[in-house]
Coordinates of C-alpha atoms and ligand atoms in Angstrom, one line a residue:
M52 CA 14.6 6.0 -13.0
K53 CA 17.4 4.2 -14.8
F54 CA 18.9 1.2 -13.2
K55 CA 22.3 -0.2 -13.9
C56 CA 24.1 -3.0 -12.3
S57 CA 27.9 -2.6 -12.3
S58 CA 30.9 -4.9 -11.1
I59 CA 33.2 -1.8 -10.9
S60 CA 35.1 -1.3 -7.7
P61 CA 33.2 1.1 -5.4
E62 CA 36.0 3.7 -5.6
K63 CA 35.3 4.1 -9.2
A64 CA 31.5 5.2 -8.8
T65 CA 30.8 7.9 -11.1
S66 CA 27.4 9.0 -9.4
T67 CA 27.4 12.1 -7.2
V68 CA 26.4 9.9 -4.2
L69 CA 28.0 6.8 -3.1
A70 CA 25.9 4.9 -0.5
I71 CA 27.5 2.1 1.4
Y72 CA 25.3 -0.3 3.0
Y73 CA 27.5 -1.0 5.9
S74 CA 27.5 -4.4 7.9
Y75 CA 29.5 -5.9 10.8
D76 CA 30.4 -9.0 9.2
S77 CA 30.8 -8.6 5.5
K78 CA 34.5 -9.2 4.7
T79 CA 33.9 -7.7 1.2
C80 CA 32.6 -4.5 2.7
A81 CA 35.4 -4.2 5.0
K82 CA 37.7 -4.6 1.9
T83 CA 35.7 -1.9 0.2
L84 CA 36.3 0.6 2.8
S85 CA 40.0 0.0 3.0
L86 CA 40.1 0.5 -0.9
L87 CA 38.0 3.8 -0.5
D88 CA 40.1 5.1 2.3
K89 CA 43.2 4.4 0.3
Q90 CA 41.8 6.5 -2.6
L91 CA 40.7 9.2 -0.3
G92 CA 44.4 9.5 1.4
G93 CA 43.2 8.0 4.8
Q94 CA 40.2 10.5 5.2
L95 CA 38.1 7.5 6.2
S96 CA 40.2 5.6 8.6
D97 CA 39.7 7.6 11.9
Y98 CA 36.1 7.5 11.4
I99 CA 36.0 3.9 10.9
K100 CA 38.5 3.1 13.8
E101 CA 36.8 5.1 16.1
E102 CA 33.5 3.6 15.2
I103 CA 31.9 7.2 14.5
V104 CA 30.7 5.4 11.3
S105 CA 28.3 2.7 12.8
H106 CA 27.2 -0.5 11.4
K107 CA 24.1 -0.3 13.7
K108 CA 20.9 -1.0 11.8
G109 CA 19.1 2.2 10.7
S110 CA 22.2 4.5 11.4
F111 CA 23.2 7.2 8.7
F112 CA 26.4 8.9 8.4
R113 CA 27.6 11.4 5.7
L114 CA 31.0 12.4 4.6
S115 CA 32.0 14.8 1.8
P116 CA 35.7 13.8 1.2
L117 CA 38.1 16.1 -0.4
G118 CA 39.9 14.9 -3.5
N119 CA 39.1 14.5 -7.2
Q120 CA 37.1 11.4 -7.2
S121 CA 33.9 11.4 -9.3
Y122 CA 31.5 10.9 -6.2
K123 CA 31.3 13.8 -4.0
H124 CA 29.5 12.4 -1.0
I125 CA 29.6 9.0 0.8
I126 CA 26.6 8.0 2.8
F127 CA 27.0 5.2 5.1
L128 CA 23.8 3.2 6.0
G129 CA 24.3 0.7 8.9
I130 CA 22.5 -2.7 8.1
G131 CA 23.7 -4.4 11.3
K132 CA 24.5 -8.2 11.1
T133 CA 24.0 -9.4 7.6
K134 CA 22.2 -12.6 8.7
N135 CA 19.5 -10.4 10.4
V136 CA 18.9 -8.1 7.4
T137 CA 15.3 -8.3 6.0
A138 CA 13.7 -6.9 2.9
P139 CA 11.7 -4.2 4.9
D140 CA 15.1 -3.1 6.3
I141 CA 16.5 -2.5 3.1
R142 CA 13.3 -0.7 1.8
H143 CA 13.4 1.5 4.9
L144 CA 17.0 2.5 4.7
S145 CA 16.6 3.2 0.8
G146 CA 13.5 5.4 1.8
S147 CA 15.6 7.5 4.0
L148 CA 18.4 7.6 1.5
S149 CA 16.3 9.0 -1.1
R150 CA 15.5 12.0 0.9
F151 CA 19.3 12.4 1.8
V152 CA 20.2 12.4 -1.9
K153 CA 17.3 14.6 -2.7
K154 CA 18.7 17.2 0.0
L155 CA 22.1 16.9 -1.7
N156 CA 20.5 17.9 -4.9
A157 CA 22.0 14.8 -6.7
S158 CA 20.4 13.0 -9.6
S159 CA 22.3 9.8 -9.5
V160 CA 23.4 7.4 -6.7
S161 CA 25.7 4.4 -6.6
I162 CA 24.7 1.8 -3.9
Y163 CA 27.2 -0.6 -2.7
L164 CA 25.6 -3.7 -1.1
D165 CA 27.3 -7.0 -0.5
T166 CA 24.1 -8.8 -2.0
K167 CA 25.9 -12.1 -1.5
C168 CA 25.8 -12.0 2.2
L169 CA 22.0 -11.3 2.7
G170 CA 21.1 -14.7 4.0
T171 CA 17.6 -15.1 3.3
I172 CA 16.6 -12.5 0.8
K173 CA 16.6 -13.3 -2.8
E174 CA 18.6 -10.9 -5.1
D175 CA 15.7 -9.8 -7.2
Q176 CA 14.0 -9.0 -3.7
V177 CA 17.0 -6.9 -2.7
T178 CA 16.9 -4.8 -5.9
Q179 CA 13.0 -4.8 -5.6
S180 CA 13.2 -3.3 -2.1
I181 CA 15.7 -0.8 -3.1
A182 CA 13.6 0.6 -5.9
E183 CA 10.5 0.7 -3.6
G184 CA 12.3 2.4 -1.0
L185 CA 14.0 5.1 -3.2
S186 CA 10.7 5.8 -5.0
M187 CA 8.2 5.7 -2.2
G188 CA 10.5 7.5 0.2
S189 CA 10.9 10.6 -2.3
Y190 CA 7.0 10.9 -2.7
S191 CA 5.3 14.2 -2.1
F192 CA 1.9 15.2 -2.7
K193 CA 2.0 17.9 -5.4
G194 CA -0.5 19.9 -7.4
L195 CA -2.6 21.9 -5.1
K196 CA 0.1 24.5 -3.9
T197 CA 0.2 27.5 -5.9
K198 CA 3.6 28.6 -4.7
V199 CA 6.3 26.2 -5.6
E200 CA 8.5 25.1 -2.7
S201 CA 12.2 24.8 -3.3
K202 CA 12.6 22.8 -6.6
S203 CA 15.0 19.8 -6.1
V204 CA 16.5 17.6 -8.7
A205 CA 14.7 14.2 -9.2
L206 CA 16.8 11.0 -8.7
S207 CA 17.0 9.8 -12.3
E208 CA 19.8 6.8 -12.0
T209 CA 20.7 4.2 -9.6
T210 CA 23.7 2.0 -10.0
L211 CA 24.2 -1.1 -7.9
I212 CA 27.6 -2.0 -7.4
S213 CA 27.6 -5.7 -7.1
S214 CA 30.2 -8.3 -7.4
F215 CA 28.0 -10.5 -9.5
K216 CA 25.6 -9.7 -12.4
S217 CA 22.3 -11.4 -12.9
A218 CA 19.5 -10.5 -15.0
S219 CA 17.2 -10.8 -11.9
L220 CA 18.5 -7.8 -10.4
K221 CA 17.2 -5.7 -13.0
V222 CA 13.9 -7.5 -13.2
G223 CA 13.6 -6.8 -9.3
F224 CA 14.4 -3.2 -9.7
S225 CA 11.7 -2.7 -12.3
K226 CA 9.1 -4.6 -10.5
G227 CA 10.1 -2.4 -7.4
L228 CA 9.5 0.8 -9.5
A229 CA 6.1 -0.5 -10.8
V230 CA 4.9 -1.3 -7.1
A231 CA 6.3 1.9 -5.9
E232 CA 4.4 3.9 -8.7
G233 CA 1.2 2.0 -7.6
V234 CA 1.7 3.1 -4.0
N235 CA 2.3 6.8 -4.9
L236 CA -0.7 6.7 -7.2
A237 CA -2.8 5.4 -4.3
R238 CA -1.4 8.1 -2.1
D239 CA -2.1 10.7 -4.6
L240 CA -5.7 9.7 -4.7
A241 CA -6.1 9.4 -0.9
N242 CA -4.5 12.7 -0.4
T243 CA -6.7 14.5 -2.9
P244 CA -9.6 16.4 -1.1
A245 CA -13.1 15.2 -1.7
N246 CA -14.5 18.3 -3.5
I247 CA -11.9 17.5 -6.4
L248 CA -12.0 13.5 -5.9
T249 CA -15.6 12.7 -6.3
P250 CA -16.7 9.4 -7.6
T251 CA -17.1 10.7 -11.2
E252 CA -13.6 12.1 -10.9
V253 CA -12.3 8.5 -9.9
V254 CA -13.8 7.0 -12.9
K255 CA -12.5 9.8 -15.1
R256 CA -9.0 9.2 -13.8
A257 CA -9.2 5.4 -14.3
K258 CA -10.2 5.9 -17.9
A259 CA -7.2 8.1 -18.5
Y260 CA -4.8 6.3 -16.6
F261 CA -5.5 2.8 -18.1
K262 CA -5.9 4.0 -21.6
G263 CA -3.9 1.9 -24.0
T264 CA -3.0 -0.6 -21.3
T265 CA -3.9 -4.3 -20.8
V266 CA -6.5 -3.2 -18.1
K267 CA -10.0 -2.5 -19.3
V268 CA -12.1 0.0 -17.5
S269 CA -16.0 -0.3 -17.2
V270 CA -18.5 1.2 -14.9
I271 CA -21.8 0.2 -13.3
D272 CA -23.9 3.5 -12.9
A273 CA -26.8 4.1 -10.5
K274 CA -29.4 2.9 -13.1
Q275 CA -27.5 -0.3 -13.8
A276 CA -26.9 -0.8 -10.1
A277 CA -30.7 -0.5 -9.5
A278 CA -31.5 -3.1 -12.1
M279 CA -29.2 -5.5 -10.1
N280 CA -31.0 -4.5 -6.9
M281 CA -27.8 -3.2 -5.3
N282 CA -29.8 -1.3 -2.9
A283 CA -27.2 -1.5 -0.1
F284 CA -24.8 0.4 -2.2
L285 CA -27.5 2.8 -3.8
G286 CA -28.8 3.4 -0.3
V287 CA -25.4 5.1 1.0
A288 CA -25.3 7.2 -2.2
R289 CA -28.7 8.7 -1.6
G290 CA -27.7 11.4 0.5
S291 CA -25.3 12.9 -1.8
V292 CA -25.6 15.1 -5.0
E293 CA -22.7 13.1 -6.4
A294 CA -23.5 10.4 -8.8
P295 CA -22.4 6.9 -7.5
Y296 CA -20.4 4.4 -9.6
I297 CA -19.0 0.9 -9.3
L298 CA -15.6 1.1 -11.2
C299 CA -14.7 -2.3 -12.6
L300 CA -11.0 -3.1 -13.8
D301 CA -10.4 -6.1 -15.6
Y302 CA -7.0 -7.7 -16.3
K303 CA -6.7 -11.0 -18.3
G304 CA -3.4 -12.9 -18.3
G305 CA -4.7 -16.3 -17.1
G306 CA -6.5 -17.8 -19.9
T307 CA -9.9 -19.5 -18.7
K308 CA -9.1 -19.3 -15.0
K309 CA -11.8 -17.8 -12.8
P310 CA -10.5 -14.3 -11.7
I311 CA -9.2 -13.0 -8.4
A312 CA -11.4 -10.1 -7.3
L313 CA -9.9 -7.1 -5.5
V314 CA -12.8 -5.1 -3.9
G315 CA -12.0 -1.7 -2.6
K316 CA -14.2 0.6 -0.4
G317 CA -14.4 3.9 -2.2
V318 CA -16.3 6.2 0.0
T319 CA -14.8 9.6 -1.3
F320 CA -16.2 11.3 1.8
D321 CA -17.8 9.8 5.0
S322 CA -19.4 12.4 6.9
G323 CA -21.3 9.5 8.7
G324 CA -24.5 10.6 7.0
I325 CA -27.5 11.2 9.2
S326 CA -25.4 9.4 12.2
I327 CA -23.0 12.3 11.5
K328 CA -19.5 12.2 12.8
P329 CA -17.9 14.6 15.4
S330 CA -16.3 17.5 13.3
S331 CA -12.8 16.9 14.9
K332 CA -10.6 15.2 12.3
M333 CA -13.8 14.7 10.0
S334 CA -11.5 16.0 7.1
E335 CA -9.5 12.7 7.4
M336 CA -12.5 11.1 5.7
K337 CA -11.6 12.4 2.4
A338 CA -9.3 9.2 2.6
D339 CA -12.2 6.7 3.3
M340 CA -11.6 5.6 -0.3
S341 CA -8.3 4.2 0.5
G342 CA -9.3 0.9 -0.1
A343 CA -10.2 1.7 -3.8
A344 CA -7.1 3.7 -3.9
S345 CA -4.9 0.6 -3.2
V346 CA -6.9 -1.5 -5.7
F347 CA -6.3 1.4 -8.4
G348 CA -2.5 1.5 -7.4
A349 CA -2.3 -2.3 -7.5
F350 CA -3.8 -2.5 -11.1
S351 CA -1.3 0.3 -12.2
A352 CA 1.4 -2.3 -11.3
I353 CA -0.5 -5.2 -12.6
S354 CA -0.6 -3.4 -16.0
K355 CA 3.2 -3.4 -16.0
I356 CA 4.1 -6.6 -14.3
K357 CA 1.5 -8.7 -16.4
P358 CA 1.1 -11.5 -14.1
K359 CA -0.2 -14.9 -15.6
D360 CA -3.7 -14.7 -14.0
N361 CA -7.0 -12.9 -14.2
I362 CA -7.7 -10.2 -11.9
V363 CA -10.8 -7.9 -11.6
G364 CA -11.0 -4.8 -9.4
I365 CA -14.4 -3.6 -8.0
M366 CA -14.5 -0.1 -6.5
P367 CA -17.9 1.0 -5.2
L368 CA -17.6 4.8 -5.3
V369 CA -19.9 7.0 -3.2
E370 CA -20.2 9.9 -1.0
N371 CA -21.7 9.3 2.5
M372 CA -23.6 12.6 3.2
P373 CA -26.6 13.8 5.2
S374 CA -29.8 15.2 3.5
S375 CA -33.4 14.9 3.4
N376 CA -33.0 12.2 1.0
A377 CA -30.4 10.2 3.0
L378 CA -30.8 6.8 4.6
K379 CA -32.2 7.4 8.2
P380 CA -31.2 5.1 11.2
G381 CA -33.8 2.4 11.4
D382 CA -34.3 2.3 7.7
V383 CA -34.3 -1.4 6.1
I384 CA -32.7 -1.9 2.6
T385 CA -32.3 -5.1 0.5
A386 CA -29.0 -6.1 -0.9
M387 CA -28.4 -7.7 -4.1
N388 CA -28.4 -11.3 -2.7
K389 CA -31.9 -10.3 -1.2
T390 CA -30.6 -10.0 2.3
S391 CA -32.6 -7.4 4.2
I392 CA -30.4 -5.1 6.3
E393 CA -31.7 -2.8 9.1
V394 CA -29.5 0.4 9.0
L395 CA -29.1 1.2 12.7
N396 CA -26.2 3.6 12.0
T397 CA -25.6 5.3 8.7
D398 CA -21.9 5.8 9.6
A399 CA -21.5 1.9 9.1
E400 CA -21.6 2.6 5.4
G401 CA -18.5 0.9 4.0
R402 CA -20.1 -2.6 4.8
L403 CA -23.1 -1.6 2.8
V404 CA -21.3 -0.7 -0.4
L405 CA -18.9 -3.5 0.0
A406 CA -22.0 -6.2 0.5
D407 CA -23.3 -5.5 -2.9
S408 CA -19.8 -5.4 -4.6
I409 CA -18.8 -8.7 -3.1
C410 CA -22.1 -10.2 -4.3
Y411 CA -21.4 -8.8 -7.6
A412 CA -17.7 -10.3 -7.7
I413 CA -19.1 -13.7 -6.8
S414 CA -22.3 -14.0 -8.5
K415 CA -21.6 -12.2 -11.8
L416 CA -17.9 -12.3 -12.2
K417 CA -17.6 -15.9 -10.7
A418 CA -14.4 -14.8 -8.7
R419 CA -12.5 -17.7 -7.3
V420 CA -11.2 -15.6 -4.4
V421 CA -12.3 -12.2 -3.2
V422 CA -10.0 -9.8 -1.4
D423 CA -11.8 -6.7 0.1
I424 CA -9.9 -3.9 1.4
A425 CA -11.4 -1.1 3.3
T426 CA -10.9 1.7 5.9
L427 CA -13.9 0.1 7.6
T428 CA -13.7 0.6 11.3
G429 CA -12.4 3.0 14.0
A430 CA -12.5 0.0 16.2
S431 CA -9.5 -1.7 14.2
L432 CA -7.4 1.3 15.3
V433 CA -8.5 0.8 19.0
A434 CA -7.3 -2.9 18.5
L435 CA -4.1 -2.6 16.6
G436 CA -3.0 1.1 17.1
E437 CA -1.6 2.4 13.8
L438 CA 0.4 -0.6 13.4
A439 CA -1.3 -3.4 11.3
I440 CA -4.0 -4.2 9.1
A441 CA -6.7 -6.3 10.5
L442 CA -7.1 -9.5 8.5
F443 CA -10.1 -11.9 8.6
S444 CA -10.5 -14.9 6.3
N445 CA -12.4 -18.2 5.7
S446 CA -9.4 -19.7 4.3
E447 CA -6.1 -20.9 6.1
K448 CA -4.5 -21.1 2.7
Q449 CA -5.1 -17.4 1.9
I450 CA -4.0 -16.2 5.5
A451 CA -0.8 -18.0 5.1
E452 CA -0.3 -16.3 1.6
F453 CA -0.9 -12.7 3.2
K454 CA 1.3 -13.6 6.3
C455 CA 4.2 -14.8 4.0
N456 CA 4.0 -11.6 2.0
E457 CA 4.1 -9.7 5.1
L458 CA 7.8 -10.8 5.8
F459 CA 8.7 -9.2 2.5
T460 CA 6.4 -6.0 2.2
G461 CA 6.8 -5.2 5.8
E462 CA 3.1 -4.3 5.8
K463 CA 1.7 -6.0 9.1
V464 CA -1.4 -8.0 8.8
W465 CA -2.8 -9.5 12.0
N466 CA -5.1 -12.4 11.9
M467 CA -8.5 -11.7 13.6
P468 CA -11.4 -14.2 14.7
L469 CA -14.7 -14.6 12.8
Y470 CA -16.6 -16.5 15.6
D471 CA -20.1 -17.6 14.7
E472 CA -21.1 -15.9 18.0
F473 CA -20.4 -12.5 16.5
L474 CA -23.6 -12.9 14.3
D475 CA -25.6 -12.8 17.4
Y476 CA -24.4 -9.3 17.8
L477 CA -25.9 -8.3 14.5
K478 CA -29.6 -9.7 15.2
S479 CA -32.3 -7.3 14.1
D480 CA -35.8 -7.3 15.3
V481 CA -37.1 -6.2 11.8
A482 CA -34.7 -7.5 9.1
D483 CA -32.2 -10.4 8.5
I484 CA -29.3 -8.5 9.9
S485 CA -28.5 -5.1 11.2
N486 CA -25.6 -3.2 9.8
C487 CA -23.7 -2.8 13.1
Y488 CA -23.6 -3.8 16.7
E489 CA -24.6 -0.8 19.0
G490 CA -22.7 -2.2 22.1
R491 CA -18.9 -1.1 22.8
Y492 CA -17.0 -4.1 22.0
G493 CA -15.7 -6.2 19.0
G494 CA -16.5 -3.5 16.4
V495 CA -13.8 -4.7 13.8
C496 CA -14.9 -8.3 14.3
T497 CA -18.6 -7.7 13.8
A498 CA -18.1 -5.5 10.7
A499 CA -16.1 -8.5 9.3
K500 CA -18.8 -10.9 10.3
F501 CA -21.3 -8.7 8.6
L502 CA -19.4 -8.9 5.4
Q503 CA -19.0 -12.7 5.5
Q504 CA -22.9 -13.0 5.2
F505 CA -22.4 -12.1 1.5
V506 CA -19.3 -14.3 0.8
G507 CA -20.9 -17.8 0.9
D508 CA -18.2 -20.7 0.3
T509 CA -15.8 -18.6 -1.7
D510 CA -12.2 -18.0 -0.5
W511 CA -12.4 -14.4 1.1
V512 CA -9.9 -12.2 2.7
H513 CA -11.0 -9.1 4.5
L514 CA -8.4 -6.4 5.2
D515 CA -9.4 -3.6 7.5
M516 CA -6.8 -1.0 6.5
A517 CA -8.1 1.9 8.8
P518 CA -5.0 1.4 11.2
L519 CA -2.6 2.1 8.3
M520 CA -4.7 4.7 6.4
S521 CA -2.4 7.5 7.2
S522 CA 1.3 8.2 8.3
S523 CA 1.7 10.6 11.3
K524 CA 5.6 11.0 10.3
T525 CA 7.9 10.6 7.5
S526 CA 10.3 7.7 8.2
G527 CA 12.0 5.3 5.7
E528 CA 9.7 4.6 2.8
Q529 CA 6.8 6.2 4.7
V530 CA 5.9 9.8 4.1
K531 CA 3.6 11.9 6.2
G532 CA 0.1 11.9 5.0
M533 CA -2.1 9.3 3.3
S534 CA -0.1 6.1 3.0
G535 CA -1.0 4.1 0.2
A536 CA -1.0 1.0 2.6
A537 CA -2.0 -2.4 1.5
T538 CA -1.3 -1.7 -2.2
Q539 CA 2.0 -3.5 -1.9
S540 CA 0.2 -6.5 -0.1
L541 CA -2.4 -6.8 -3.0
I542 CA 0.4 -6.7 -5.6
E543 CA 2.3 -9.5 -3.9
F544 CA -0.8 -11.5 -3.4
V545 CA -1.6 -11.3 -7.3
T546 CA 2.0 -11.6 -8.8
Ligands
BES77 N1 -14.7 5.2 7.5 C1 -15.1 4.9 8.9 C2 -14.0 4.1 9.9 C3 -12.7 4.9 10.0 C4 -12.6 5.7 11.3 C5 -11.6 4.8 9.2 C6 -11.4 6.2 11.4 C7 -10.5 5.5 9.4 C8 -10.4 6.1 10.6 C9 -16.2 3.9 9.0 O1 -17.2 4.1 7.8 C10 -17.1 4.2 10.1 O2 -17.5 5.4 10.3 N2 -17.3 3.2 11.0 C11 -17.8 3.2 12.2 C12 -18.8 2.0 12.5 C13 -19.6 2.2 13.6 C14 -20.8 3.2 13.3 C15 -20.4 0.7 13.8 C16 -16.9 3.3 13.5 O3 -15.8 2.7 13.2 O4 -17.0 4.1 14.3
ZN78 ZN1 -18.7 5.6 8.3
ZN79 ZN1 -16.3 4.9 6.2

């Protein structure tokens, strides 16, 4: 999508659609409306006077005025009081705007926004949020329907009408496009069914996607994993005919700095294994690789934004299936760091594949901070609804970083406890630790506590993203289906 920043007066807009981000207290905005009204021979005044066009945050109003002006439609988007406007508000409105523009079959939009009066948001963050909203909001999962639904024109040009011109506006917009492409890529991966998106296919797609970029792709296959004693990872893979891989992405932009590791759960299908899940909604478990998808998506953005840091991505890719060769409840396996694990429930498989991957990030790649991201527990949904990612960390500094980014991304992260007592819930009679607590309570915390046993003193953040795995409805930048959540948080963390 092309981006232009123009200081023309809004009534001179040449795009088919003119979008006015409308606020109560922007004097320039009021002036703009009177200029437009004049141009349109008074067609606006009644709507404005009678407050049919609302400033209320989230309101939408479309007018297709008569006349020979270049723009054919005006869309008013209410932003409320300017001092209360947030980046998530702008992203949300821009997401809805993108679908409006699509419905009008327009390929260009001019956005009038009084960027000066948006108190706390920096100007590059304004344009980043607009780009993210426009691109994420117009996403749809394509490729598997054989009949083409009504073809619509794609939005190819956005012009920001702003009284001041600054290079950072353009920088922000292109960062936003890179982020949104990462999110949409994560959505594509998570929406793709498990018969197509096997571990082998994810590896194939990564090799193709990152070819010729600054991101290096390598894999650890089952044989190499066995040589490193990754028996927790291999144990989960045993029940499936699909070959498991640990997909590794490597970006170097930070000289000799030790890397940040992003570790994403990549269970391409989670049937539960021998502890098989109930059949209702089991199909959703094609998205149990959403953690890996957000790491993949984050690296797509990293390859374009080129941050000055070293970042590795580690994605354990397996299918969790029942078979005569599968792990059985009660089996004991030994992880890479020699911890013996009693597998009380084969459906608690995510923590097993993550345990070896975290050990690998720390012991082999010498990561200075590990962020793991996973659709790890149903219990996180019980705790937080479909509203927030459950965050656990051994570092106040990293918690603060994620909480700060939340204000910009709008991806809610809620800090949860890692009380030592949770370890008592994981006591095993036969091994060092069991892979789950069979009681009813604290499932999201005991899962995190299990992972912490493989971390040591390294700074670590665990994001249980199961609550945000899918969106039940289309709204703002969110589109019904698998969400690509956490991709934005990961990108902001490393850039
Ligand atoms: N992939 C699931 C968790 C999940 C459930 C993600 C629903 C998204 C939506 C995970 O592997 C799992 O099955 N966890 C079990 C753990 C239990 C056996 C201790 C769970 O949460 O029930
Ligand atoms: Zn499971
Ligand atoms: Zn799972």
